N, CA, C and O of each residue as an XYZ file, in Angstrom:
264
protein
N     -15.145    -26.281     10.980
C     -16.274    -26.769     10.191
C     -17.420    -25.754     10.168
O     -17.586    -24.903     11.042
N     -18.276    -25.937      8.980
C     -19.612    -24.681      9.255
C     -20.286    -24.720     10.373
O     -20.204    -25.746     11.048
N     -20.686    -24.181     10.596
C     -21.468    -23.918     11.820
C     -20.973    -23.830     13.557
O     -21.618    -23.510     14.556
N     -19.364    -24.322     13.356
C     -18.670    -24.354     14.517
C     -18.991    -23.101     15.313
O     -19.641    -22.279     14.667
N     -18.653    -22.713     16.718
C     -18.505    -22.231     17.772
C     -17.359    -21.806     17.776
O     -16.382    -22.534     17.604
N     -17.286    -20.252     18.023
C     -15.628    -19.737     17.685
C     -15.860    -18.896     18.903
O     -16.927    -18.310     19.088
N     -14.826    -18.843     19.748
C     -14.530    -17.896     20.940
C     -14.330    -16.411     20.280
O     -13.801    -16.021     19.240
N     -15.061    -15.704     21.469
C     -15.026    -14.203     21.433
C     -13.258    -13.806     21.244
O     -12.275    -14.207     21.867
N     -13.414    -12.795     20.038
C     -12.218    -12.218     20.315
C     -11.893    -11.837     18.878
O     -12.420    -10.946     18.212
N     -10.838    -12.756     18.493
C     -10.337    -11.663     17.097
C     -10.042    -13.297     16.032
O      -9.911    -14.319     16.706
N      -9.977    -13.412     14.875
C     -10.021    -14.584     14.166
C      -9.217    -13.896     12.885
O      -9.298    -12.848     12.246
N      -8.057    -15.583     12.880
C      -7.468    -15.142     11.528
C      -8.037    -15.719      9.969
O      -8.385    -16.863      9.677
N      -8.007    -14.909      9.399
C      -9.135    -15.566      8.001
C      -8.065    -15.292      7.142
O      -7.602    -14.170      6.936
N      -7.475    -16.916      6.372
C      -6.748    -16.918      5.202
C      -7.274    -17.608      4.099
O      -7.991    -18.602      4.204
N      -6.771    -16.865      2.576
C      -7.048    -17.906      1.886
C      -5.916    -16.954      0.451
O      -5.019    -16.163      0.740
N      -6.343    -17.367     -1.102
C      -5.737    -17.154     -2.163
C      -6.784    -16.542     -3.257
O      -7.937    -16.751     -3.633
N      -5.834    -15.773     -3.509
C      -6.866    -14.962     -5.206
C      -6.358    -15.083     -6.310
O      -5.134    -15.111     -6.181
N      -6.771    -15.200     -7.683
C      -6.290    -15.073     -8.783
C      -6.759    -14.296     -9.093
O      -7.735    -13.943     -8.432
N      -6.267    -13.290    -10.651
C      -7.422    -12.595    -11.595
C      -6.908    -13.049    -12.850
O      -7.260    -12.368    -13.813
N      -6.270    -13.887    -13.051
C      -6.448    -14.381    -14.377
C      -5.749    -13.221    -15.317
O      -5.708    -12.016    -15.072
N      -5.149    -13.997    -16.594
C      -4.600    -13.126    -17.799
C      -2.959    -12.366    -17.148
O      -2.515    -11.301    -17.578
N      -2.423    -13.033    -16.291
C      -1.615    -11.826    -16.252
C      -1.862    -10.487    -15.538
O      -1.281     -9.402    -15.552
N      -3.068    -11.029    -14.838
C      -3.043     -8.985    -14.224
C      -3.044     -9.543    -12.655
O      -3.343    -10.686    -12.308
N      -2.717     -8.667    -11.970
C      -2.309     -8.889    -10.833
C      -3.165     -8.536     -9.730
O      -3.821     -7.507     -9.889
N      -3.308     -9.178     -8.617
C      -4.723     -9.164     -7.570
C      -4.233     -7.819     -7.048
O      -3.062     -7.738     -6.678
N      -4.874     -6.970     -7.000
C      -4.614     -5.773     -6.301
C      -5.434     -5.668     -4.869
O      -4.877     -5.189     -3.881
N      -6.688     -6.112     -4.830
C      -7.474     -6.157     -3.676
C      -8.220     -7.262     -3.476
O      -8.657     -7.881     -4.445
N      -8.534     -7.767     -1.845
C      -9.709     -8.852     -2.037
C     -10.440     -8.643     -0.651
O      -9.953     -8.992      0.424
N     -11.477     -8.125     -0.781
C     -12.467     -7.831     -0.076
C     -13.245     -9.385      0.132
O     -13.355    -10.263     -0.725
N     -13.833     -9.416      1.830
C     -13.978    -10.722      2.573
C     -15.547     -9.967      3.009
O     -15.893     -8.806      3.227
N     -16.203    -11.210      3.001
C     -17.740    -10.933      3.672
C     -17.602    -12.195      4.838
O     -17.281    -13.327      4.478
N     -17.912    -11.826      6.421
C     -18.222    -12.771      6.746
C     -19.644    -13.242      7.305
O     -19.880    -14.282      7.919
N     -20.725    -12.013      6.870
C     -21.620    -12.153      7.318
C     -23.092    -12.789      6.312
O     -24.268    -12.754      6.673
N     -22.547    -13.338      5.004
C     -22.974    -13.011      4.004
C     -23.109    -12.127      2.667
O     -23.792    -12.148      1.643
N     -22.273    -11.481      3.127
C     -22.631    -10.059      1.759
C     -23.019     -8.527      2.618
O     -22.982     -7.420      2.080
N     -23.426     -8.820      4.212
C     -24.293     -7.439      4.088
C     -22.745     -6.730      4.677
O     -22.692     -5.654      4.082
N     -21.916     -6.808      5.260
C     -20.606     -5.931      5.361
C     -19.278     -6.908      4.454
O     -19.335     -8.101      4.157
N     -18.060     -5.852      4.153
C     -17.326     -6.242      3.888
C     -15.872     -5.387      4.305
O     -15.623     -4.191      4.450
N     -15.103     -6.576      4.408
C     -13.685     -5.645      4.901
C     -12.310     -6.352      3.846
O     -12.254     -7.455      3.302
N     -11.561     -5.498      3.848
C     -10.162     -5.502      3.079
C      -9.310     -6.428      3.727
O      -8.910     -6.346      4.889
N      -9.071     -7.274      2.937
C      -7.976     -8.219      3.437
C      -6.302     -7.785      3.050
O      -5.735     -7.583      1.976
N      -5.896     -7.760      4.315
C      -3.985     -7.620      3.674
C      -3.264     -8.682      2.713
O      -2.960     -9.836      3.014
N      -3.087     -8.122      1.658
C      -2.193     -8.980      0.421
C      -0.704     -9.154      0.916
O       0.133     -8.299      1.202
N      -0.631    -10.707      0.929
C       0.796    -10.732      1.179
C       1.819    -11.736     -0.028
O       1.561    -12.562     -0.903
N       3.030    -11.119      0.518
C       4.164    -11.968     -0.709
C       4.545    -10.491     -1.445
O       4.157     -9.384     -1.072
N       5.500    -10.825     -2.709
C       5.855     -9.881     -3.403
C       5.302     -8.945     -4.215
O       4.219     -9.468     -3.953
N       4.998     -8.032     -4.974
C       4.127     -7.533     -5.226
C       5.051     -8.227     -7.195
O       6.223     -8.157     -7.566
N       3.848     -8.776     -7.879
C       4.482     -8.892     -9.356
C       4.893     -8.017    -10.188
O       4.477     -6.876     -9.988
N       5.657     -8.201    -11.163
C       6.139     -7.430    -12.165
C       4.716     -7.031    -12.915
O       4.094     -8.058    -13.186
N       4.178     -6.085    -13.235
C       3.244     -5.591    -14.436
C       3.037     -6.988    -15.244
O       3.977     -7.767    -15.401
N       1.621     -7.263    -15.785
C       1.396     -7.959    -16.800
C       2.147     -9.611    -16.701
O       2.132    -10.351    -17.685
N       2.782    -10.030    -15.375
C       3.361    -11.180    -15.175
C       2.849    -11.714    -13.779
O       3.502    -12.491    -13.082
N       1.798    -11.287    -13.501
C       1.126    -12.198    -12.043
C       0.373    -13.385    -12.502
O      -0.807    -13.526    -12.824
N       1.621    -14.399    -12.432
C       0.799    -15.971    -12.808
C       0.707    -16.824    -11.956
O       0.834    -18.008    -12.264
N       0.394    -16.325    -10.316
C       0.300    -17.285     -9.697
C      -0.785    -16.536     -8.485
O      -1.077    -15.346     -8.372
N      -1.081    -17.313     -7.941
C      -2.290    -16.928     -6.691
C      -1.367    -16.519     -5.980
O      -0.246    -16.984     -5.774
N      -2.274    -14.917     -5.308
C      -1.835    -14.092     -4.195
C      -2.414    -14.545     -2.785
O      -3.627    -14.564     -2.574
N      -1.741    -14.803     -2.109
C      -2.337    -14.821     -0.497
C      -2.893    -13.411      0.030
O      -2.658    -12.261     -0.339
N      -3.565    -13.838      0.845
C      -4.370    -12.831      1.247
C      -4.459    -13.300      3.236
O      -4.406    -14.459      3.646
N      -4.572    -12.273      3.978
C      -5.168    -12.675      5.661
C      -6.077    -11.372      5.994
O      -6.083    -10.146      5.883
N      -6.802    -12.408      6.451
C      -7.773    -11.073      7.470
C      -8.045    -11.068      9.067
O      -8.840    -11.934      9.433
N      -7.586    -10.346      9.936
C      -7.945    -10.217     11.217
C      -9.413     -9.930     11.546
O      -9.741     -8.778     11.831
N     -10.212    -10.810     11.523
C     -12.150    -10.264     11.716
C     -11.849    -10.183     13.363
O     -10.956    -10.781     13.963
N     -12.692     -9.416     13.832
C     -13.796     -9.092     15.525
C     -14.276    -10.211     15.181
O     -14.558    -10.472     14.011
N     -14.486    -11.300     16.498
C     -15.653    -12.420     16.415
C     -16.280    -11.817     17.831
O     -15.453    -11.422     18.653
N     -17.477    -11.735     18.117
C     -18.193    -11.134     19.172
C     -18.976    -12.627     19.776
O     -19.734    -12.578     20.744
């Protein structure tokens, strides 16, 4: 929940991207501090055929929680 209490250490952050039209998520950059840093999340699953990505890409991120 927001505002929870997360133990020191390392945290897995998942979620899904679209880009709409047929084009395919190539990257999805994660903020967890608000906006002021950002890091690259690993895209997972198959990579689509050109011009045929019609479905949401998963995405995970390993963050540092301090």
């Amino acid at each position: 929940p927001p505002g929870a209490a997360v133990p020191a250490g390392e945290l897995t952050v998942k979620g899904y991207a679209w880009s709409g039209g047929g084009r395919e998520v190539v990257r999805v950059d994660v903020s967890l501090d608000g906006g002021r840093t950002w890091q690259v999340a690993r895209l997972g699953g198959e990579r689509p055929v050109p011009g045929r990505a019609w479905a949401w890409a998963l995405w995970e991120l390993q963050a540092p929680v301090a």
